[in-house]
Amino acid sequence: MRKLAAGNWKMNGTSADIPQLEALAAAHANAGVDVVMCGPATLLHRMAVTGVSIGGEDCHPETSGAHTGDISAEMIKDAGATHVITGHSERRTDHGEDNALIAAKTTAGWAAGLHVILCIGESEAQYRAGDTLEVLRAQMDASIPDGATAQTTTIAYEPIWAIGTGLTPTPEEIAAVHANLRAYLMDRFETGSQMRLLYGGSVKASNADEIFALANVDGALVGGASLKAADFSPIITALENA
Ligand code: PGA
């Protein structure tokens, strides 16, 4: 499978940041891995002409209608994107999104022809209680629709307590979780052995080599370190070299 270095600008980025993507496109024109940058809806058209593949950060489950402020998967596709994130913990927390809604958004992404990066992850309390695997399996049961394939779907494991905190699980912990997720995907989906599994949460140039060396880590979803080409570029290179 081709590995994936995905960035997520979140609620960051204006026109002034487009040169960061142009620099990435120039530096990784023939990357040996897929590179996708997910960005705010306001910038997608601009991002899409830089040469880097582009994704939305969220989509509405319906194709159009009276939903002020929302963006459909069709609109994201029309803006030039090929990917969309669903189920990010910031959507789950800030907007009360539950697994059923995330499943509906994922189906909408597929229907629009987008590859969906579906996020799962446990809270710090769940991690401390030793409930990580149980939480992740329940999230996957209810948020990954039947019919997911390696061609249409990537799963991103993002421990909530590791996002934007500088904390990460140990390599052993990441490896154990990813092995468990792989077993789940293989059990449930015909192409589960080929479905990419990303790790996300405080990935940066200094820990990328160690994380990418782990079995069943097929790339990363990167927030803070995706905003500047100088920070994201070495992460792409680390994945190419893994
Ligand atoms: P971070 O965010 O890399 O800033 O921790 C990751 C994410 O939320 O996808």
PDB file of C-alpha atoms and ligand atoms in Angstrom:
ATOM      1  CA  MET A   1       0.000   0.000   0.000  1.00  0.00           C
ATOM      2  CA  ARG A   2       1.116   3.585  -0.556  1.00  0.00           C
ATOM      3  CA  LYS A   3       1.720   5.419   2.689  1.00  0.00           C
ATOM      4  CA  LEU A   4       0.078   8.752   3.462  1.00  0.00           C
ATOM      5  CA  ALA A   5       1.409  11.933   5.037  1.00  0.00           C
ATOM      6  CA  ALA A   6      -1.702  13.987   5.766  1.00  0.00           C
ATOM      7  CA  GLY A   7      -1.747  17.463   7.255  1.00  0.00           C
ATOM      8  CA  ASN A   8      -4.615  19.220   8.968  1.00  0.00           C
ATOM      9  CA  TRP A   9      -4.524  22.990   9.196  1.00  0.00           C
ATOM     10  CA  LYS A  10      -7.642  23.103  11.404  1.00  0.00           C
ATOM     11  CA  MET A  11      -8.847  26.719  11.886  1.00  0.00           C
ATOM     12  CA  ASN A  12      -5.559  28.117  10.643  1.00  0.00           C
ATOM     13  CA  GLY A  13      -4.460  29.541   7.348  1.00  0.00           C
ATOM     14  CA  THR A  14      -5.179  32.509   5.106  1.00  0.00           C
ATOM     15  CA  SER A  15      -4.047  33.394   1.603  1.00  0.00           C
ATOM     16  CA  ALA A  16      -0.704  34.356   3.097  1.00  0.00           C
ATOM     17  CA  ASP A  17      -0.041  30.676   3.852  1.00  0.00           C
ATOM     18  CA  ILE A  18      -0.476  29.361   0.307  1.00  0.00           C
ATOM     19  CA  PRO A  19       3.281  29.676  -0.361  1.00  0.00           C
ATOM     20  CA  GLN A  20       3.834  27.023   2.324  1.00  0.00           C
ATOM     21  CA  LEU A  21       1.991  24.547   0.107  1.00  0.00           C
ATOM     22  CA  GLU A  22       3.765  25.722  -3.014  1.00  0.00           C
ATOM     23  CA  ALA A  23       7.053  25.039  -1.261  1.00  0.00           C
ATOM     24  CA  LEU A  24       5.881  21.543  -0.293  1.00  0.00           C
ATOM     25  CA  ALA A  25       4.740  20.832  -3.854  1.00  0.00           C
ATOM     26  CA  ALA A  26       8.121  21.892  -5.206  1.00  0.00           C
ATOM     27  CA  ALA A  27      10.101  19.887  -2.648  1.00  0.00           C
ATOM     28  CA  HIS A  28       8.042  16.686  -2.962  1.00  0.00           C
ATOM     29  CA  ALA A  29       6.929  16.683  -6.594  1.00  0.00           C
ATOM     30  CA  ASN A  30       7.827  13.006  -6.958  1.00  0.00           C
ATOM     31  CA  ALA A  31       7.188  11.879  -3.405  1.00  0.00           C
ATOM     32  CA  GLY A  32       7.251   8.144  -2.823  1.00  0.00           C
ATOM     33  CA  VAL A  33       4.259   8.535  -0.533  1.00  0.00           C
ATOM     34  CA  ASP A  34       0.885  10.252  -0.861  1.00  0.00           C
ATOM     35  CA  VAL A  35       0.781  13.781   0.535  1.00  0.00           C
ATOM     36  CA  VAL A  36      -2.553  15.409   1.350  1.00  0.00           C
ATOM     37  CA  MET A  37      -3.198  18.710   3.080  1.00  0.00           C
ATOM     38  CA  CYS A  38      -6.585  19.227   4.695  1.00  0.00           C
ATOM     39  CA  GLY A  39      -7.490  22.864   5.094  1.00  0.00           C
ATOM     40  CA  PRO A  40     -10.241  25.317   5.925  1.00  0.00           C
ATOM     41  CA  ALA A  41     -13.090  25.550   3.398  1.00  0.00           C
ATOM     42  CA  THR A  42     -12.240  29.172   2.651  1.00  0.00           C
ATOM     43  CA  LEU A  43      -8.854  28.160   1.227  1.00  0.00           C
ATOM     44  CA  LEU A  44      -9.603  24.911  -0.600  1.00  0.00           C
ATOM     45  CA  HIS A  45      -9.797  26.441  -4.086  1.00  0.00           C
ATOM     46  CA  ARG A  46      -6.507  28.249  -3.551  1.00  0.00           C
ATOM     47  CA  MET A  47      -4.847  25.192  -2.014  1.00  0.00           C
ATOM     48  CA  ALA A  48      -6.012  22.957  -4.843  1.00  0.00           C
ATOM     49  CA  VAL A  49      -3.952  24.736  -7.497  1.00  0.00           C
ATOM     50  CA  THR A  50      -0.657  24.395  -5.626  1.00  0.00           C
ATOM     51  CA  GLY A  51      -0.068  20.840  -6.834  1.00  0.00           C
ATOM     52  CA  VAL A  52      -0.527  19.272  -3.380  1.00  0.00           C
ATOM     53  CA  SER A  53      -3.559  16.994  -2.991  1.00  0.00           C
ATOM     54  CA  ILE A  54      -6.172  18.646  -0.832  1.00  0.00           C
ATOM     55  CA  GLY A  55      -8.783  17.558   1.679  1.00  0.00           C
ATOM     56  CA  GLY A  56     -11.647  19.081   3.599  1.00  0.00           C
ATOM     57  CA  GLU A  57     -11.633  18.936   7.404  1.00  0.00           C
ATOM     58  CA  ASP A  58     -15.283  17.951   7.774  1.00  0.00           C
ATOM     59  CA  CYS A  59     -18.432  17.671   5.661  1.00  0.00           C
ATOM     60  CA  HIS A  60     -22.188  17.709   6.148  1.00  0.00           C
ATOM     61  CA  PRO A  61     -23.975  14.365   5.641  1.00  0.00           C
ATOM     62  CA  GLU A  62     -26.376  15.854   3.076  1.00  0.00           C
ATOM     63  CA  THR A  63     -25.494  17.025  -0.419  1.00  0.00           C
ATOM     64  CA  SER A  64     -27.197  20.449  -0.187  1.00  0.00           C
ATOM     65  CA  GLY A  65     -29.939  22.272   1.641  1.00  0.00           C
ATOM     66  CA  ALA A  66     -30.834  24.699   4.397  1.00  0.00           C
ATOM     67  CA  HIS A  67     -27.813  24.213   6.656  1.00  0.00           C
ATOM     68  CA  THR A  68     -26.312  27.634   7.202  1.00  0.00           C
ATOM     69  CA  GLY A  69     -22.566  27.567   7.560  1.00  0.00           C
ATOM     70  CA  ASP A  70     -22.151  23.920   6.610  1.00  0.00           C
ATOM     71  CA  ILE A  71     -20.219  22.518   3.658  1.00  0.00           C
ATOM     72  CA  SER A  72     -21.186  19.384   1.732  1.00  0.00           C
ATOM     73  CA  ALA A  73     -18.818  16.732   0.437  1.00  0.00           C
ATOM     74  CA  GLU A  74     -19.840  17.706  -3.122  1.00  0.00           C
ATOM     75  CA  MET A  75     -18.726  21.289  -2.454  1.00  0.00           C
ATOM     76  CA  ILE A  76     -15.397  20.060  -1.116  1.00  0.00           C
ATOM     77  CA  LYS A  77     -14.923  17.884  -4.176  1.00  0.00           C
ATOM     78  CA  ASP A  78     -15.925  20.780  -6.442  1.00  0.00           C
ATOM     79  CA  ALA A  79     -13.289  22.980  -4.790  1.00  0.00           C
ATOM     80  CA  GLY A  80     -10.649  20.559  -6.035  1.00  0.00           C
ATOM     81  CA  ALA A  81     -10.254  18.260  -3.031  1.00  0.00           C
ATOM     82  CA  THR A  82      -9.758  14.509  -3.180  1.00  0.00           C
ATOM     83  CA  HIS A  83     -10.019  13.750   0.543  1.00  0.00           C
ATOM     84  CA  VAL A  84     -12.064  14.670   3.579  1.00  0.00           C
ATOM     85  CA  ILE A  85     -11.561  14.095   7.308  1.00  0.00           C
ATOM     86  CA  THR A  86     -14.484  12.788   9.348  1.00  0.00           C
ATOM     87  CA  GLY A  87     -14.737  12.142  13.070  1.00  0.00           C
ATOM     88  CA  HIS A  88     -11.881  14.357  14.210  1.00  0.00           C
ATOM     89  CA  SER A  89     -11.961  14.570  17.997  1.00  0.00           C
ATOM     90  CA  GLU A  90     -12.310  18.354  17.780  1.00  0.00           C
ATOM     91  CA  ARG A  91     -15.531  17.853  15.807  1.00  0.00           C
ATOM     92  CA  ARG A  92     -16.684  15.169  18.235  1.00  0.00           C
ATOM     93  CA  THR A  93     -15.956  17.459  21.206  1.00  0.00           C
ATOM     94  CA  ASP A  94     -16.643  20.996  19.933  1.00  0.00           C
ATOM     95  CA  HIS A  95     -19.739  20.048  17.944  1.00  0.00           C
ATOM     96  CA  GLY A  96     -21.032  17.029  19.827  1.00  0.00           C
ATOM     97  CA  GLU A  97     -20.670  14.753  16.801  1.00  0.00           C
ATOM     98  CA  ASP A  98     -21.529  11.150  17.569  1.00  0.00           C
ATOM     99  CA  ASN A  99     -20.568   7.973  15.755  1.00  0.00           C
ATOM    100  CA  ALA A 100     -23.829   7.793  13.814  1.00  0.00           C
ATOM    101  CA  LEU A 101     -23.306  11.280  12.396  1.00  0.00           C
ATOM    102  CA  ILE A 102     -19.699  10.477  11.565  1.00  0.00           C
ATOM    103  CA  ALA A 103     -20.828   7.347   9.719  1.00  0.00           C
ATOM    104  CA  ALA A 104     -23.314   9.452   7.725  1.00  0.00           C
ATOM    105  CA  LYS A 105     -20.622  12.010   6.892  1.00  0.00           C
ATOM    106  CA  THR A 106     -18.297   9.222   5.808  1.00  0.00           C
ATOM    107  CA  THR A 107     -20.941   7.794   3.476  1.00  0.00           C
ATOM    108  CA  ALA A 108     -21.476  11.302   2.080  1.00  0.00           C
ATOM    109  CA  GLY A 109     -17.751  11.673   1.459  1.00  0.00           C
ATOM    110  CA  TRP A 110     -17.666   8.399  -0.470  1.00  0.00           C
ATOM    111  CA  ALA A 111     -20.753   9.371  -2.472  1.00  0.00           C
ATOM    112  CA  ALA A 112     -18.992  12.559  -3.569  1.00  0.00           C
ATOM    113  CA  GLY A 113     -15.977  10.545  -4.668  1.00  0.00           C
ATOM    114  CA  LEU A 114     -13.742  11.633  -1.806  1.00  0.00           C
ATOM    115  CA  HIS A 115     -11.342   9.383   0.087  1.00  0.00           C
ATOM    116  CA  VAL A 116     -12.296   9.615   3.758  1.00  0.00           C
ATOM    117  CA  ILE A 117      -9.777   9.877   6.602  1.00  0.00           C
ATOM    118  CA  LEU A 118     -11.879   8.719   9.549  1.00  0.00           C
ATOM    119  CA  CYS A 119     -10.494   9.569  13.009  1.00  0.00           C
ATOM    120  CA  ILE A 120     -10.860   7.620  16.227  1.00  0.00           C
ATOM    121  CA  GLY A 121      -9.196   8.098  19.598  1.00  0.00           C
ATOM    122  CA  GLU A 122      -9.558   7.731  23.331  1.00  0.00           C
ATOM    123  CA  SER A 123      -9.612  10.464  25.981  1.00  0.00           C
ATOM    124  CA  GLU A 124      -6.978  10.756  28.653  1.00  0.00           C
ATOM    125  CA  ALA A 125      -9.353   9.315  31.274  1.00  0.00           C
ATOM    126  CA  GLN A 126     -10.136   6.337  29.037  1.00  0.00           C
ATOM    127  CA  TYR A 127      -6.421   5.826  28.414  1.00  0.00           C
ATOM    128  CA  ARG A 128      -5.650   5.916  32.150  1.00  0.00           C
ATOM    129  CA  ALA A 129      -8.468   3.494  32.855  1.00  0.00           C
ATOM    130  CA  GLY A 130      -6.996   1.030  30.360  1.00  0.00           C
ATOM    131  CA  ASP A 131     -10.068   1.269  28.136  1.00  0.00           C
ATOM    132  CA  THR A 132      -8.305   2.358  24.935  1.00  0.00           C
ATOM    133  CA  LEU A 133      -8.919  -0.742  22.811  1.00  0.00           C
ATOM    134  CA  GLU A 134     -12.515  -1.087  23.932  1.00  0.00           C
ATOM    135  CA  VAL A 135     -13.220   2.585  23.136  1.00  0.00           C
ATOM    136  CA  LEU A 136     -11.585   2.368  19.713  1.00  0.00           C
ATOM    137  CA  ARG A 137     -13.474  -0.784  18.774  1.00  0.00           C
ATOM    138  CA  ALA A 138     -16.780   0.764  19.812  1.00  0.00           C
ATOM    139  CA  GLN A 139     -15.987   3.867  17.754  1.00  0.00           C
ATOM    140  CA  MET A 140     -15.094   1.749  14.720  1.00  0.00           C
ATOM    141  CA  ASP A 141     -18.189  -0.442  15.096  1.00  0.00           C
ATOM    142  CA  ALA A 142     -20.454   2.594  15.023  1.00  0.00           C
ATOM    143  CA  SER A 143     -18.631   5.108  12.839  1.00  0.00           C
ATOM    144  CA  ILE A 144     -17.104   3.076   9.993  1.00  0.00           C
ATOM    145  CA  PRO A 145     -19.962   2.192   7.642  1.00  0.00           C
ATOM    146  CA  ASP A 146     -20.146  -1.316   6.192  1.00  0.00           C
ATOM    147  CA  GLY A 147     -18.694  -1.178   2.744  1.00  0.00           C
ATOM    148  CA  ALA A 148     -15.500   0.653   3.679  1.00  0.00           C
ATOM    149  CA  THR A 149     -12.605  -0.364   1.458  1.00  0.00           C
ATOM    150  CA  ALA A 150      -8.909   0.387   1.335  1.00  0.00           C
ATOM    151  CA  GLN A 151      -9.592   2.466  -1.782  1.00  0.00           C
ATOM    152  CA  THR A 152     -12.147   4.711  -0.108  1.00  0.00           C
ATOM    153  CA  THR A 153     -11.088   4.862   3.516  1.00  0.00           C
ATOM    154  CA  THR A 154      -8.114   5.524   5.787  1.00  0.00           C
ATOM    155  CA  ILE A 155      -8.357   5.198   9.565  1.00  0.00           C
ATOM    156  CA  ALA A 156      -6.463   7.671  11.763  1.00  0.00           C
ATOM    157  CA  TYR A 157      -5.765   6.715  15.359  1.00  0.00           C
ATOM    158  CA  GLU A 158      -5.434   9.931  17.350  1.00  0.00           C
ATOM    159  CA  PRO A 159      -5.334   9.690  21.146  1.00  0.00           C
ATOM    160  CA  ILE A 160      -7.118  12.880  22.213  1.00  0.00           C
ATOM    161  CA  TRP A 161      -4.600  13.505  24.978  1.00  0.00           C
ATOM    162  CA  ALA A 162      -1.777  13.495  22.412  1.00  0.00           C
ATOM    163  CA  ILE A 163      -3.305  16.087  20.074  1.00  0.00           C
ATOM    164  CA  GLY A 164      -1.506  19.404  20.285  1.00  0.00           C
ATOM    165  CA  THR A 165       0.015  18.537  23.649  1.00  0.00           C
ATOM    166  CA  GLY A 166       3.506  17.354  22.730  1.00  0.00           C
ATOM    167  CA  LEU A 167       2.665  14.053  24.446  1.00  0.00           C
ATOM    168  CA  THR A 168       2.609  10.765  22.556  1.00  0.00           C
ATOM    169  CA  PRO A 169       2.022   7.171  23.556  1.00  0.00           C
ATOM    170  CA  THR A 170       5.203   5.088  23.708  1.00  0.00           C
ATOM    171  CA  PRO A 171       6.202   3.320  20.479  1.00  0.00           C
ATOM    172  CA  GLU A 172       5.171   0.045  22.142  1.00  0.00           C
ATOM    173  CA  GLU A 173       1.731   1.460  22.911  1.00  0.00           C
ATOM    174  CA  ILE A 174       1.244   2.753  19.361  1.00  0.00           C
ATOM    175  CA  ALA A 175       2.368  -0.588  17.918  1.00  0.00           C
ATOM    176  CA  ALA A 176       0.012  -2.530  20.191  1.00  0.00           C
ATOM    177  CA  VAL A 177      -2.970  -0.333  19.321  1.00  0.00           C
ATOM    178  CA  HIS A 178      -2.252  -0.441  15.594  1.00  0.00           C
ATOM    179  CA  ALA A 179      -1.892  -4.237  15.649  1.00  0.00           C
ATOM    180  CA  ASN A 180      -5.280  -4.428  17.315  1.00  0.00           C
ATOM    181  CA  LEU A 181      -6.847  -2.010  14.818  1.00  0.00           C
ATOM    182  CA  ARG A 182      -5.385  -4.028  11.930  1.00  0.00           C
ATOM    183  CA  ALA A 183      -6.901  -7.224  13.322  1.00  0.00           C
ATOM    184  CA  TYR A 184     -10.274  -5.485  13.600  1.00  0.00           C
ATOM    185  CA  LEU A 185     -10.140  -4.142  10.034  1.00  0.00           C
ATOM    186  CA  MET A 186      -9.111  -7.539   8.644  1.00  0.00           C
ATOM    187  CA  ASP A 187     -11.931  -9.219  10.522  1.00  0.00           C
ATOM    188  CA  ARG A 188     -14.561  -6.804   9.318  1.00  0.00           C
ATOM    189  CA  PHE A 189     -13.532  -5.673   5.832  1.00  0.00           C
ATOM    190  CA  GLU A 190     -12.446  -7.626   2.780  1.00  0.00           C
ATOM    191  CA  THR A 191      -9.633  -5.146   2.081  1.00  0.00           C
ATOM    192  CA  GLY A 192      -8.839  -4.584   5.776  1.00  0.00           C
ATOM    193  CA  SER A 193      -5.247  -5.727   5.388  1.00  0.00           C
ATOM    194  CA  GLN A 194      -4.676  -2.916   2.869  1.00  0.00           C
ATOM    195  CA  MET A 195      -6.583  -0.140   4.641  1.00  0.00           C
ATOM    196  CA  ARG A 196      -4.153   2.548   5.723  1.00  0.00           C
ATOM    197  CA  LEU A 197      -3.790   3.165   9.436  1.00  0.00           C
ATOM    198  CA  LEU A 198      -2.408   6.589  10.346  1.00  0.00           C
ATOM    199  CA  TYR A 199      -1.129   7.677  13.721  1.00  0.00           C
ATOM    200  CA  GLY A 200      -1.908  11.262  14.770  1.00  0.00           C
ATOM    201  CA  GLY A 201      -1.113  13.356  17.832  1.00  0.00           C
ATOM    202  CA  SER A 202       2.020  15.490  18.240  1.00  0.00           C
ATOM    203  CA  VAL A 203       3.856  13.983  15.279  1.00  0.00           C
ATOM    204  CA  LYS A 204       6.872  16.103  14.424  1.00  0.00           C
ATOM    205  CA  ALA A 205      10.188  15.760  12.636  1.00  0.00           C
ATOM    206  CA  SER A 206      11.910  14.635  15.843  1.00  0.00           C
ATOM    207  CA  ASN A 207       9.639  11.630  16.513  1.00  0.00           C
ATOM    208  CA  ALA A 208       8.539  10.740  12.970  1.00  0.00           C
ATOM    209  CA  ASP A 209      11.285   8.176  12.286  1.00  0.00           C
ATOM    210  CA  GLU A 210      10.485   6.249  15.448  1.00  0.00           C
ATOM    211  CA  ILE A 211       6.728   6.235  14.795  1.00  0.00           C
ATOM    212  CA  PHE A 212       6.982   5.366  11.090  1.00  0.00           C
ATOM    213  CA  ALA A 213       9.241   2.399  11.866  1.00  0.00           C
ATOM    214  CA  LEU A 214       6.352   0.678  13.668  1.00  0.00           C
ATOM    215  CA  ALA A 215       4.401  -2.133  12.040  1.00  0.00           C
ATOM    216  CA  ASN A 216       0.914  -1.161  10.855  1.00  0.00           C
ATOM    217  CA  VAL A 217       1.686   2.565  10.930  1.00  0.00           C
ATOM    218  CA  ASP A 218       1.055   3.571   7.331  1.00  0.00           C
ATOM    219  CA  GLY A 219       1.498   7.285   7.759  1.00  0.00           C
ATOM    220  CA  ALA A 220       0.440  10.179   9.946  1.00  0.00           C
ATOM    221  CA  LEU A 221      -2.201  12.832  10.402  1.00  0.00           C
ATOM    222  CA  VAL A 222      -0.351  15.964  11.456  1.00  0.00           C
ATOM    223  CA  GLY A 223      -1.805  19.173  12.884  1.00  0.00           C
ATOM    224  CA  GLY A 224       0.609  21.770  14.227  1.00  0.00           C
ATOM    225  CA  ALA A 225       3.627  20.534  12.293  1.00  0.00           C
ATOM    226  CA  SER A 226       1.739  20.728   8.975  1.00  0.00           C
ATOM    227  CA  LEU A 227       1.382  24.511   9.007  1.00  0.00           C
ATOM    228  CA  LYS A 228       4.917  25.274   7.838  1.00  0.00           C
ATOM    229  CA  ALA A 229       6.616  23.534   4.930  1.00  0.00           C
ATOM    230  CA  ALA A 230       9.852  23.488   6.908  1.00  0.00           C
ATOM    231  CA  ASP A 231       8.171  21.395   9.630  1.00  0.00           C
ATOM    232  CA  PHE A 232       6.087  19.116   7.405  1.00  0.00           C
ATOM    233  CA  SER A 233       8.698  18.416   4.748  1.00  0.00           C
ATOM    234  CA  PRO A 234      10.969  16.330   7.028  1.00  0.00           C
ATOM    235  CA  ILE A 235       7.941  14.308   8.137  1.00  0.00           C
ATOM    236  CA  ILE A 236       7.181  13.443   4.495  1.00  0.00           C
ATOM    237  CA  THR A 237      10.835  12.498   4.014  1.00  0.00           C
ATOM    238  CA  ALA A 238      10.798  10.329   7.153  1.00  0.00           C
ATOM    239  CA  LEU A 239       7.772   8.455   5.804  1.00  0.00           C
ATOM    240  CA  GLU A 240       9.458   7.978   2.431  1.00  0.00           C
ATOM    241  CA  ASN A 241      12.487   6.521   4.180  1.00  0.00           C
ATOM    242  CA  ALA A 242      10.558   4.284   6.575  1.00  0.00           C
TER     243      ALA A 242
HETATM  244  P1  PGA B   1      -1.258  17.748  16.307  1.00  0.00           P
HETATM  245  O1  PGA B   1      -2.750  17.462  15.772  1.00  0.00           O
HETATM  246  O2  PGA B   1      -0.309  17.160  15.277  1.00  0.00           O
HETATM  247  O3  PGA B   1      -1.157  19.235  16.388  1.00  0.00           O
HETATM  248  O4  PGA B   1      -1.140  17.068  17.625  1.00  0.00           O
HETATM  249  C1  PGA B   1      -3.061  16.237  15.166  1.00  0.00           C
HETATM  250  C2  PGA B   1      -4.501  16.251  14.722  1.00  0.00           C
HETATM  251  O5  PGA B   1      -5.358  16.772  15.432  1.00  0.00           O
HETATM  252  O6  PGA B   1      -4.818  15.722  13.630  1.00  0.00           O
END
